[in-house]
Tab-separated table of C-alpha atoms in Angstrom:
chain	number	residue	atom	x	y	z
U	222	MET	CA	1.032	-10.866	-8.174
U	223	SER	CA	4.391	-13.044	-8.526
U	224	SER	CA	3.884	-16.588	-10.420
U	225	ASP	CA	5.930	-18.615	-8.133
U	226	MET	CA	3.162	-17.552	-5.184
U	227	ASN	CA	1.105	-20.690	-4.423
U	228	ALA	CA	-2.115	-20.383	-3.189
U	229	GLU	CA	-2.126	-20.722	0.241
U	230	GLN	CA	0.129	-17.811	-0.506
U	231	ALA	CA	-1.907	-15.572	-2.267
U	232	SER	CA	-5.164	-16.465	-0.400
U	233	ARG	CA	-3.101	-14.786	2.713
U	234	SER	CA	-1.392	-12.005	0.525
U	235	ALA	CA	-5.254	-11.116	-0.602
U	236	GLN	CA	-6.481	-10.857	3.374
U	237	ARG	CA	-3.724	-8.624	3.930
U	238	ALA	CA	-4.096	-6.483	0.638
U	239	LEU	CA	-8.435	-6.163	2.363
U	240	PHE	CA	-7.180	-5.549	5.330
U	241	GLN	CA	-4.842	-2.537	4.167
U	242	ARG	CA	-7.539	-1.647	1.785
U	243	PHE	CA	-10.298	-1.150	5.296
U	244	LEU	CA	-7.725	0.472	7.136
U	245	LEU	CA	-6.472	3.058	3.973
U	246	THR	CA	-10.337	4.213	4.480
U	247	LEU	CA	-10.773	3.617	7.743
U	248	LEU	CA	-7.941	6.333	8.469
U	249	ILE	CA	-9.519	9.077	5.805
U	250	CYS	CA	-12.191	8.635	7.685
U	251	PHE	CA	-10.907	9.509	10.906
U	252	ILE	CA	-8.677	12.324	9.451
U	253	PHE	CA	-12.186	13.619	7.559
U	254	LEU	CA	-14.177	12.758	11.090
U	255	ASN	CA	-11.282	14.770	13.499
U	256	ALA	CA	-11.132	17.303	11.640
U	257	VAL	CA	-14.970	17.760	11.380
U	258	MET	CA	-14.926	17.473	15.188
U	259	VAL	CA	-12.118	20.606	15.197
U	260	PHE	CA	-14.136	22.194	13.262
U	261	ILE	CA	-17.294	22.570	15.245
U	262	LEU	CA	-15.172	22.609	18.458
U	263	THR	CA	-13.666	25.493	17.397
U	264	TYR	CA	-16.553	27.582	15.857
U	265	LEU	CA	-18.902	26.894	18.767
U	266	LEU	CA	-16.268	27.944	21.172
U	267	ASP	CA	-15.917	31.450	18.266
U	268	TYR	CA	-19.522	31.548	19.410
U	269	GLN	CA	-19.792	31.646	23.075
U	270	GLU	CA	-16.312	34.314	23.560
U	271	ARG	CA	-18.465	36.399	20.948
U	272	LYS	CA	-21.586	35.896	22.953
U	273	LEU	CA	-19.920	36.315	26.207
U	274	LEU	CA	-18.530	39.383	24.540
U	275	SER	CA	-21.782	40.474	23.158
U	276	SER	CA	-23.406	39.664	26.937
U	277	LEU	CA	-20.961	41.371	28.958
U	278	GLY	CA	-20.674	44.803	26.513
U	279	GLN	CA	-24.805	45.286	26.917
U	280	GLU	CA	-24.579	45.044	31.032
U	281	TYR	CA	-21.771	48.060	30.528
U	282	GLN	CA	-22.849	50.210	27.885
U	283	ARG	CA	-25.844	50.298	30.009
U	284	ILE	CA	-23.751	51.875	33.093
U	285	LEU	CA	-22.591	54.513	30.514
U	286	THR	CA	-25.579	55.172	29.376
U	287	PHE	CA	-27.502	55.395	31.957
U	288	GLU	CA	-25.686	56.671	34.893
U	289	SER	CA	-21.130	57.280	34.083
U	290	ASP	CA	-18.126	57.068	32.904
U	291	THR	CA	-17.047	56.872	36.369
U	292	LYS	CA	-19.273	54.094	37.350
U	293	LEU	CA	-18.083	51.922	35.001
U	294	GLU	CA	-14.771	52.438	36.301
U	295	HIS	CA	-15.658	51.802	39.902
U	296	VAL	CA	-17.232	48.511	38.174
U	297	VAL	CA	-15.040	46.745	36.223
U	298	ILE	CA	-11.694	47.975	39.043
U	299	ASN	CA	-13.267	46.814	42.195
U	300	ASN	CA	-14.828	43.394	40.292
U	301	PRO	CA	-12.426	42.120	37.989
U	302	ASN	CA	-12.876	38.468	38.721
U	303	ARG	CA	-15.022	37.778	35.766
U	304	LEU	CA	-12.654	39.419	32.923
U	305	ILE	CA	-9.788	37.639	34.649
U	306	GLU	CA	-11.776	34.463	34.172
U	307	ASN	CA	-12.715	35.069	30.326
U	308	ALA	CA	-9.672	36.803	29.259
U	309	ILE	CA	-10.948	39.785	28.750
U	310	SER	CA	-9.141	43.578	29.271
U	311	VAL	CA	-11.367	46.596	29.868
U	312	VAL	CA	-9.062	50.032	27.735
U	313	ARG	CA	-9.996	53.586	27.952
U	314	ALA	CA	-9.632	55.806	25.351
U	315	ASP	CA	-9.644	59.503	26.577
U	316	SER	CA	-10.569	62.457	23.704
U	317	SER	CA	-7.239	63.157	22.960
U	318	GLY	CA	-6.544	59.464	22.240
U	319	GLU	CA	-3.994	58.236	25.066
U	320	LEU	CA	-4.503	54.663	26.001
U	321	GLU	CA	-5.182	53.298	29.775
U	322	TRP	CA	-5.737	50.000	30.585
U	323	LEU	CA	-7.698	49.872	33.382
U	324	SER	CA	-8.966	45.853	34.704
U	325	GLY	CA	-9.309	42.145	33.673
U	326	ALA	CA	-6.338	40.680	32.309
U	327	ASP	CA	-2.981	42.065	31.991
U	328	ARG	CA	-2.265	42.836	28.520
U	329	PRO	CA	0.848	44.597	28.660
U	330	ASP	CA	1.508	44.437	24.596
U	331	LEU	CA	-1.955	45.724	24.090
U	332	PRO	CA	-1.732	48.430	20.758
U	333	GLU	CA	-1.209	51.737	22.225
U	334	THR	CA	-3.723	53.519	18.938
U	335	VAL	CA	-6.995	53.224	19.286
U	336	SER	CA	-7.092	52.531	15.305
U	337	ALA	CA	-5.331	49.005	16.419
U	338	TYR	CA	-8.171	47.875	18.187
U	339	GLN	CA	-10.906	48.360	15.268
U	340	SER	CA	-8.457	45.572	13.179
U	341	MET	CA	-9.037	43.028	16.342
U	342	ASN	CA	-12.258	41.273	14.955
U	343	ARG	CA	-11.078	38.407	14.045
U	344	ARG	CA	-12.614	35.403	12.255
U	345	TRP	CA	-13.482	32.228	13.877
U	346	TYR	CA	-10.491	31.051	12.287
U	347	HIS	CA	-8.368	33.356	13.634
U	348	LEU	CA	-8.298	31.453	16.801
U	349	PHE	CA	-5.699	30.152	15.379
U	350	SER	CA	-3.691	32.834	13.961
U	351	HIS	CA	-0.838	34.792	15.645
U	352	ALA	CA	-3.206	37.657	16.684
U	353	PRO	CA	-6.740	35.952	18.381
U	354	TYR	CA	-8.396	38.443	19.420
U	355	LEU	CA	-11.625	39.871	19.955
U	356	SER	CA	-12.270	43.412	20.781
U	357	LEU	CA	-15.992	45.833	21.166
U	358	LYS	CA	-15.736	49.423	21.611
U	359	LEU	CA	-18.410	51.118	23.932
U	360	ASP	CA	-19.254	54.984	23.931
U	361	GLY	CA	-18.863	56.661	27.067
U	362	LYS	CA	-18.723	60.045	28.330
U	363	PRO	CA	-16.366	61.712	27.425
U	364	SER	CA	-13.804	58.467	27.127
U	365	GLN	CA	-14.529	55.523	24.802
U	366	TYR	CA	-14.039	52.427	26.184
U	367	TRP	CA	-12.659	49.116	25.005
U	368	LEU	CA	-13.057	45.339	25.169
U	369	ILE	CA	-10.809	43.157	24.045
U	370	MET	CA	-11.104	39.066	24.658
U	371	ASP	CA	-7.334	37.656	24.214
U	372	GLY	CA	-8.021	33.512	22.438
U	373	THR	CA	-5.330	32.461	23.612
U	374	PRO	CA	-6.488	30.485	26.909
U	375	ARG	CA	-9.503	28.755	24.715
U	376	ARG	CA	-6.926	27.759	22.166
U	377	THR	CA	-5.504	26.158	24.136
U	378	GLN	CA	-8.432	24.338	25.723
U	379	LEU	CA	-8.853	23.857	22.297
U	380	PHE	CA	-5.892	21.714	21.294
U	381	VAL	CA	-6.497	19.598	24.522
U	382	GLN	CA	-9.773	18.603	23.694
U	383	GLY	CA	-8.837	18.012	19.839
U	384	THR	CA	-5.937	16.824	21.449
U	385	GLY	CA	-7.948	14.028	23.215
U	386	LEU	CA	-10.587	13.423	20.553
U	387	PHE	CA	-8.074	12.752	18.578
U	388	VAL	CA	-6.317	9.921	21.072
U	389	ALA	CA	-10.076	8.599	21.354
U	390	LEU	CA	-10.819	7.763	17.665
U	391	ALA	CA	-6.954	6.939	17.386
U	392	ALA	CA	-7.876	4.459	19.754
U	393	MET	CA	-11.064	3.558	18.225
U	394	VAL	CA	-9.147	3.227	14.892
U	395	GLY	CA	-7.154	0.746	16.582
U	396	LEU	CA	-9.952	-1.777	18.368
U	397	ILE	CA	-11.503	-1.782	14.635
U	398	ALA	CA	-8.667	-2.391	12.830
U	399	LEU	CA	-7.745	-5.443	15.745
U	400	ILE	CA	-11.595	-6.601	15.503
U	401	VAL	CA	-11.592	-6.621	11.810
U	402	TRP	CA	-8.428	-8.378	11.109
U	403	ARG	CA	-9.347	-11.011	13.221
U	404	LEU	CA	-13.102	-11.586	11.807
U	405	LEU	CA	-11.595	-11.683	8.188
U	406	SER	CA	-8.497	-13.984	10.009
U	407	ARG	CA	-11.530	-16.477	11.239
U	408	THR	CA	-14.107	-15.463	8.452
U	409	LEU	CA	-11.179	-16.753	5.276
U	410	SER	CA	-9.813	-19.117	7.743
U	411	PRO	CA	-12.354	-21.805	5.294
U	412	LEU	CA	-10.701	-20.393	2.171
U	413	HIS	CA	-7.131	-20.376	3.550
U	414	SER	CA	-7.801	-24.002	4.740
U	415	LEU	CA	-8.971	-24.753	1.015
U	416	ALA	CA	-6.089	-22.767	-0.861
U	417	LYS	CA	-3.632	-25.217	1.407
U	418	GLY	CA	-5.985	-28.041	0.160
U	419	VAL	CA	-5.155	-26.886	-2.842
U	420	ASP	CA	-1.216	-26.767	-3.106
U	421	GLN	CA	-1.289	-30.496	-1.518
U	422	VAL	CA	-3.120	-31.773	-4.383
U	423	ARG	CA	-2.073	-29.598	-6.968
U	424	GLY	CA	2.136	-31.190	-6.129
U	425	TRP	CA	0.775	-34.876	-6.298
U	426	SER	CA	0.585	-36.833	-9.129
U	427	LEU	CA	-2.219	-39.085	-9.909
U	428	ASP	CA	-0.714	-42.429	-8.530
U	429	VAL	CA	-0.114	-40.474	-5.155
U	430	MET	CA	-4.083	-38.629	-5.669
U	431	LEU	CA	-5.383	-42.524	-5.985
U	432	GLU	CA	-3.745	-43.791	-3.186
U	433	THR	CA	-3.907	-41.027	-0.782
U	434	ASP	CA	-6.876	-39.787	1.630
U	435	LEU	CA	-7.394	-36.266	0.343
U	436	PRO	CA	-6.784	-33.100	3.205
U	437	GLU	CA	-9.536	-32.436	5.116
U	438	LEU	CA	-11.258	-29.023	4.671
U	439	GLU	CA	-12.168	-26.658	7.583
U	440	SER	CA	-15.868	-26.147	7.731
U	441	GLY	CA	-18.135	-23.024	9.035
U	442	GLY	CA	-20.099	-20.027	7.418
U	443	PRO	CA	-20.528	-19.395	3.505
U	444	LEU	CA	-16.899	-19.748	2.859
U	445	GLY	CA	-16.702	-23.080	4.935
U	446	GLN	CA	-20.019	-24.164	2.887
U	447	LEU	CA	-17.258	-22.976	0.035
U	448	SER	CA	-14.493	-25.393	1.017
U	449	GLN	CA	-17.023	-28.286	1.756
U	450	SER	CA	-17.998	-27.898	-2.141
U	451	VAL	CA	-15.015	-27.445	-3.569
U	452	GLN	CA	-13.906	-30.966	-0.889
U	453	GLN	CA	-17.255	-32.871	-3.094
U	454	VAL	CA	-15.364	-31.965	-6.340
U	455	LEU	CA	-12.199	-32.914	-5.319
U	456	ASN	CA	-13.509	-36.692	-4.039
U	457	ARG	CA	-15.504	-36.085	-7.266
U	458	LEU	CA	-12.318	-35.676	-8.984
U	459	LYS	CA	-10.227	-38.261	-7.224
U	460	GLU	CA	-13.387	-40.701	-8.139
U	461	THR	CA	-12.936	-39.425	-11.929
U	462	VAL	CA	-9.292	-40.632	-12.210
U	463	ARG	CA	-9.568	-43.832	-10.539
U	464	GLY	CA	-12.412	-44.825	-12.844
U	465	MET	CA	-10.837	-43.428	-15.761
U	466	ASP	CA	-7.473	-45.633	-14.463
U	467	GLN	CA	-10.017	-48.733	-13.981
U	468	THR	CA	-11.887	-47.926	-17.455
U	469	VAL	CA	-8.747	-47.770	-19.463
U	470	ASP	CA	-7.332	-50.907	-17.602
U	471	ALA	CA	-10.722	-52.146	-18.297
U	472	ILE	CA	-10.759	-51.413	-21.798
U	473	ALA	CA	-7.036	-52.611	-22.373
U	474	HIS	CA	-7.831	-55.837	-21.024
U	475	ASP	CA	-10.799	-56.450	-23.525
U	476	VAL	CA	-9.367	-55.171	-27.128
U	477	ARG	CA	-6.145	-57.268	-25.976
U	478	THR	CA	-8.432	-60.382	-26.006
U	479	PRO	CA	-9.345	-59.727	-29.518
U	480	LEU	CA	-6.352	-58.007	-30.621
U	481	SER	CA	-4.659	-61.045	-29.480
U	482	ARG	CA	-6.557	-63.943	-31.548
U	483	MET	CA	-6.051	-62.260	-34.459
U	484	ILE	CA	-2.480	-61.921	-33.996
U	485	LEU	CA	-2.364	-65.630	-33.470
U	486	THR	CA	-4.550	-66.581	-36.428
U	487	THR	CA	-2.474	-64.241	-39.263
U	488	GLU	CA	0.657	-66.506	-37.140
U	489	ALA	CA	-0.828	-69.284	-37.875
U	490	ALA	CA	-1.844	-68.673	-41.241
U	491	LEU	CA	1.663	-67.277	-42.508
U	492	SER	CA	3.608	-69.957	-40.880
U	493	ARG	CA	1.580	-72.587	-42.246
U	494	ASP	CA	3.409	-74.933	-44.514
U	495	THR	CA	0.764	-74.198	-48.133
U	496	ALA	CA	3.838	-76.838	-50.295
U	497	LYS	CA	1.661	-79.399	-49.350
U	498	LEU	CA	-1.670	-77.700	-49.355
U	499	GLN	CA	-4.019	-77.734	-52.484
U	500	PRO	CA	-5.554	-74.475	-53.681
U	501	GLU	CA	-8.138	-74.997	-52.052
U	502	GLN	CA	-7.246	-75.847	-48.980
U	503	ILE	CA	-4.725	-72.991	-49.501
U	504	GLU	CA	-7.943	-70.786	-49.624
U	505	ALA	CA	-10.421	-71.798	-46.880
U	506	SER	CA	-7.603	-71.644	-44.573
U	507	LEU	CA	-6.727	-68.192	-45.455
U	508	ARG	CA	-11.019	-67.504	-45.397
U	509	SER	CA	-10.969	-69.363	-41.704
U	510	ALA	CA	-8.314	-66.283	-40.524
U	511	LEU	CA	-10.079	-63.670	-41.898
U	512	SER	CA	-13.042	-64.654	-40.952
U	513	ASP	CA	-11.170	-65.144	-37.261
U	514	CYS	CA	-9.623	-62.081	-37.586
U	515	ALA	CA	-13.033	-59.842	-39.113
U	516	GLU	CA	-14.703	-61.166	-35.754
U	517	SER	CA	-12.102	-60.062	-33.530
U	518	ALA	CA	-11.863	-56.630	-35.147
U	519	GLN	CA	-16.061	-56.283	-34.819
U	520	GLN	CA	-16.050	-57.510	-31.169
U	521	ALA	CA	-13.628	-54.560	-30.256
U	522	ASN	CA	-15.340	-51.961	-33.129
U	523	GLN	CA	-18.497	-52.711	-31.120
U	524	MET	CA	-16.792	-52.198	-27.913
U	525	LEU	CA	-15.057	-48.901	-28.471
U	526	THR	CA	-18.027	-47.885	-31.308
U	527	THR	CA	-20.780	-48.003	-27.722
U	528	LEU	CA	-17.589	-46.286	-25.358
U	529	MET	CA	-18.039	-43.785	-27.790
U	530	ARG	CA	-22.074	-43.622	-27.784
U	531	ILE	CA	-21.765	-43.434	-23.897
U	532	HIS	CA	-19.765	-40.743	-23.973
U	533	ASP	CA	-21.963	-39.265	-26.802
U	534	GLU	CA	-24.679	-39.163	-23.975
U	535	GLN	CA	-22.427	-37.765	-21.007
U	536	VAL	CA	-21.776	-34.259	-23.032
U	537	GLY	CA	-24.979	-34.031	-24.680
U	538	ARG	CA	-23.816	-34.858	-27.904
U	539	HIS	CA	-27.326	-35.935	-29.844
U	540	VAL	CA	-30.231	-33.344	-29.002
U	541	LEU	CA	-33.226	-35.680	-27.929
U	542	GLU	CA	-35.926	-36.453	-30.561
U	543	THR	CA	-39.255	-35.600	-28.308
U	544	GLN	CA	-43.006	-36.771	-29.530
U	545	PRO	CA	-45.819	-38.805	-27.828
U	546	ILE	CA	-45.434	-41.899	-26.756
U	547	GLU	CA	-47.660	-45.545	-25.581
U	548	LEU	CA	-45.274	-46.560	-23.015
U	549	ALA	CA	-47.177	-49.989	-22.242
U	550	GLN	CA	-47.138	-50.708	-27.046
U	551	LEU	CA	-43.149	-49.905	-26.574
U	552	LEU	CA	-42.533	-52.300	-24.297
U	553	SER	CA	-44.627	-54.850	-25.458
U	554	GLU	CA	-42.932	-54.291	-29.148
U	555	VAL	CA	-39.519	-54.909	-27.449
U	556	ALA	CA	-40.901	-57.966	-25.569
U	557	ALA	CA	-42.263	-59.296	-28.962
U	558	TRP	CA	-38.793	-59.573	-30.047
U	559	TYR	CA	-37.630	-61.647	-27.334
U	560	GLU	CA	-40.089	-63.983	-27.497
U	561	GLU	CA	-38.353	-66.748	-29.395
U	562	VAL	CA	-35.057	-66.349	-27.336
U	563	ALA	CA	-37.532	-66.283	-24.228
U	564	GLU	CA	-39.319	-69.584	-26.153
U	565	ASP	CA	-35.303	-70.831	-26.650
U	566	ALA	CA	-34.094	-70.125	-23.275
U	567	GLU	CA	-37.711	-71.951	-21.421
U	568	ILE	CA	-38.013	-67.877	-19.507
U	569	ARG	CA	-41.071	-66.534	-19.564
U	570	LEU	CA	-42.172	-63.414	-20.193
U	571	ASP	CA	-44.475	-61.279	-18.159
U	572	THR	CA	-46.327	-58.587	-19.905
U	573	ASP	CA	-49.810	-58.130	-17.529
U	574	GLY	CA	-48.589	-55.174	-15.095
U	575	LEU	CA	-48.433	-52.916	-18.089
U	576	GLU	CA	-50.625	-49.807	-18.102
U	577	ALA	CA	-51.313	-47.540	-20.815
U	578	VAL	CA	-49.652	-44.170	-19.934
U	579	THR	CA	-48.954	-41.856	-23.060
U	580	PHE	CA	-46.235	-39.348	-22.235
U	581	ILE	CA	-43.254	-37.458	-24.355
U	582	SER	CA	-40.273	-38.438	-24.296
U	583	ASP	CA	-37.560	-39.549	-27.087
U	584	ALA	CA	-38.365	-43.137	-28.382
U	585	LYS	CA	-35.103	-44.254	-29.671
U	586	ARG	CA	-33.315	-44.230	-26.436
U	587	LEU	CA	-36.638	-45.372	-24.490
U	588	ILE	CA	-36.353	-48.451	-27.160
U	589	GLN	CA	-32.902	-49.005	-26.192
U	590	ILE	CA	-32.864	-48.985	-22.339
U	591	VAL	CA	-35.587	-51.250	-21.981
U	592	VAL	CA	-33.738	-53.539	-25.174
U	593	ASN	CA	-30.194	-53.325	-22.839
U	594	LEU	CA	-32.748	-53.965	-19.892
U	595	VAL	CA	-34.435	-56.615	-21.372
U	596	ASP	CA	-31.230	-58.175	-22.890
U	597	ASN	CA	-29.549	-58.243	-19.717
U	598	SER	CA	-32.072	-59.848	-17.113
U	599	MET	CA	-32.298	-62.594	-19.896
U	600	LYS	CA	-28.645	-63.250	-20.196
U	601	TYR	CA	-28.799	-63.786	-16.537
U	602	SER	CA	-31.927	-65.559	-15.593
U	603	PRO	CA	-32.243	-69.200	-15.028
U	604	ALA	CA	-34.791	-71.958	-17.366
U	605	GLY	CA	-37.890	-71.872	-15.951
U	606	THR	CA	-37.604	-68.312	-14.201
U	607	GLU	CA	-39.677	-65.360	-15.528
U	608	VAL	CA	-38.888	-61.537	-16.950
U	609	GLN	CA	-41.627	-59.025	-15.748
U	610	LEU	CA	-42.774	-55.907	-16.731
U	611	ALA	CA	-44.518	-53.646	-16.044
U	612	CYS	CA	-45.680	-49.604	-16.243
U	613	GLY	CA	-47.706	-47.005	-14.820
U	614	TYR	CA	-48.237	-43.514	-13.342
U	615	ASP	CA	-47.415	-42.681	-9.864
U	616	GLY	CA	-49.125	-38.665	-9.943
U	617	THR	CA	-45.452	-37.743	-10.229
U	618	GLY	CA	-44.049	-39.003	-13.434
U	619	VAL	CA	-44.143	-42.080	-15.555
U	620	TRP	CA	-42.128	-45.080	-14.189
U	621	PHE	CA	-41.166	-48.858	-15.566
U	622	SER	CA	-39.567	-52.175	-14.853
U	623	VAL	CA	-37.393	-54.994	-15.894
U	624	THR	CA	-37.533	-57.697	-13.043
U	625	ASP	CA	-35.525	-61.130	-13.478
U	626	GLN	CA	-35.965	-63.803	-11.223
U	627	GLY	CA	-31.972	-64.610	-12.120
U	628	MET	CA	-28.528	-64.493	-9.698
U	629	GLY	CA	-29.189	-61.339	-8.258
U	630	ILE	CA	-26.623	-58.685	-7.150
U	631	ALA	CA	-24.718	-57.735	-3.995
U	632	PRO	CA	-25.476	-54.739	-1.669
U	633	GLU	CA	-21.365	-53.654	-2.401
U	634	HIS	CA	-21.830	-53.958	-6.505
U	635	GLN	CA	-24.838	-52.660	-7.234
U	636	ALA	CA	-24.065	-49.005	-6.950
U	637	LEU	CA	-20.515	-49.791	-9.502
U	638	ILE	CA	-22.543	-51.507	-12.167
U	639	PHE	CA	-23.526	-48.724	-14.010
U	640	ARG	CA	-19.836	-47.880	-14.317
U	641	ARG	CA	-17.973	-48.659	-18.043
U	642	LEU	CA	-16.492	-51.883	-18.128
U	643	TYR	CA	-17.689	-52.854	-14.843
U	644	ARG	CA	-18.457	-56.610	-14.267
U	645	VAL	CA	-19.581	-58.708	-11.326
U	646	GLU	CA	-17.039	-61.745	-10.931
U	647	GLY	CA	-19.963	-64.283	-10.624
U	648	SER	CA	-21.277	-62.940	-14.000
U	649	ARG	CA	-17.533	-63.236	-16.255
U	650	HIS	CA	-18.581	-66.317	-18.072
U	651	GLN	CA	-21.738	-64.468	-20.022
U	652	PRO	CA	-20.758	-62.974	-22.928
U	653	GLY	CA	-20.576	-59.402	-22.814
U	654	TYR	CA	-18.607	-56.168	-22.089
U	655	GLY	CA	-20.092	-54.007	-18.970
U	656	LEU	CA	-21.757	-51.102	-20.855
U	657	GLY	CA	-25.170	-52.313	-21.436
U	658	LEU	CA	-25.652	-50.864	-17.291
U	659	ALA	CA	-23.529	-47.701	-18.100
U	660	MET	CA	-25.696	-47.040	-21.551
U	661	VAL	CA	-28.865	-47.430	-19.610
U	662	SER	CA	-27.786	-44.460	-17.061
U	663	ALA	CA	-26.525	-42.292	-19.678
U	664	MET	CA	-29.585	-42.401	-21.232
U	665	VAL	CA	-31.846	-42.164	-18.441
U	666	ASN	CA	-29.602	-39.511	-17.538
U	667	THR	CA	-29.767	-37.402	-20.346
U	668	LEU	CA	-33.829	-37.952	-20.325
U	669	GLN	CA	-33.662	-36.265	-16.538
U	670	GLY	CA	-35.144	-39.144	-14.731
U	671	ARG	CA	-33.446	-41.556	-12.494
U	672	ILE	CA	-32.748	-45.659	-12.043
U	673	GLU	CA	-33.811	-47.279	-9.310
U	674	LEU	CA	-32.100	-50.426	-8.407
U	675	ASN	CA	-33.838	-53.640	-5.751
U	676	SER	CA	-31.479	-56.656	-5.616
U	677	VAL	CA	-31.010	-59.518	-3.344
U	678	LEU	CA	-28.084	-61.961	-4.257
U	679	GLY	CA	-29.577	-64.913	-5.257
U	680	GLU	CA	-33.160	-63.972	-5.578
U	681	GLY	CA	-33.073	-61.665	-8.718
U	682	SER	CA	-32.827	-57.937	-9.433
U	683	ARG	CA	-35.725	-55.048	-10.115
U	684	PHE	CA	-34.890	-52.179	-12.170
U	685	THR	CA	-37.214	-49.344	-12.266
U	686	ILE	CA	-36.810	-46.350	-14.198
U	687	ARG	CA	-38.605	-43.466	-13.278
U	688	LEU	CA	-39.054	-39.997	-15.809
U	689	PRO	CA	-40.593	-36.588	-14.851
U	690	GLY	CA	-43.506	-34.335	-16.859
U	691	THR	CA	-46.825	-34.336	-17.064
U	692	MET	CA	-48.322	-37.511	-18.484
U	693	THR	CA	-51.858	-38.497	-19.383
U	694	GLN	CA	-52.762	-41.049	-18.708
U	695	THR	CA	-55.675	-43.115	-20.465
U	696	SER	CA	-57.704	-46.212	-19.853
U	697	ASP	CA	-56.119	-49.547	-19.877
U	698	ARG	CA	-55.838	-51.905	-22.944
């Protein structure tokens, strides 16, 4: 196949190649079937001729045996129709060997010697030879008689039947080929549509892909389902490219801030006139500049490190370290870490909804998930509100939730907050990079669970994590 052939041309070329192979197979079957049918017709025709000649010979032989030669000659001469209809000639050979045509089919070219008739007993395939004769000897007193059947008329009949059979089979082959071509075209139509869509997307740049709707693919049947699956993959690819584009922009924006601070701090330190300063003042100035640079570098490093951890979770780079976990105890310990922070922010941590549940999971990832959710809730909760932690077992798996009474999340943002570096406009006054919930989502996927968000703008949010598996529910604490 040519390397410059596009996908649609390749799919249609594959359709033609498939049809050609089918047609070749069909023609081979047609030739074989036609040959078998001709063989059967020829064999049956030869069998019928032999049977007819044998039956007639037995009848005439009884006349010769029980009556006389004269009686036989009288019968065949006065009743030639039956002989003529079946292309049979009756020949007499007297004691001297002379041959005489008596009745039946006119054969002016019959052999002149008796020995010639003895070689006329053909095989079935001799029906297609130049001498398609059958002969049968009758013994009389004193003459001998020969019945000679000419197969030429029946060969002509066989030719007509074979031609009719050939035409009928050829018409059937043509009709089948037409039907199969239409079926192939209709069945592979979604594949052609898919190939056409792939060709269109292949020629697009990333900017065009992001700005243009992907082509709709034809649906219907198994291949139609394949087209729809590829359509979903293309849409997912488009969303991934758009997400990567947004992520790169967000990384550039967030990294630029600490880098700009480092550059400005460094330039200010280098441009400062140190001639009028005491050594102690110079040292203090340099320490302050280096401290600011270190803080900015730490911020950039923290963001990039978190991005790398999210990537590692998504590609499954780190294996699970499972162990029995008392979920209520784990949540209580994390809540204890935030008691002083909650007291300073005048936020109440409520752990009354914790039920003792033991199950198998990865403790480090669970702690990281809970820490991110609690930290996020504390960050966006106003003073005088509470953050509730709850957990339990619902019969299918373990769940735990973190609920706050903060600013809430609008419906249009709820599906986006789990993306890397995505931050709602109203939350940008808070410190952070928009990576906490992305990390939570990646770790929940690693644990083969799912995360649910119920939020009302201005009333608060509830994050619920559901984890699969066979759990053991213990008594309340």
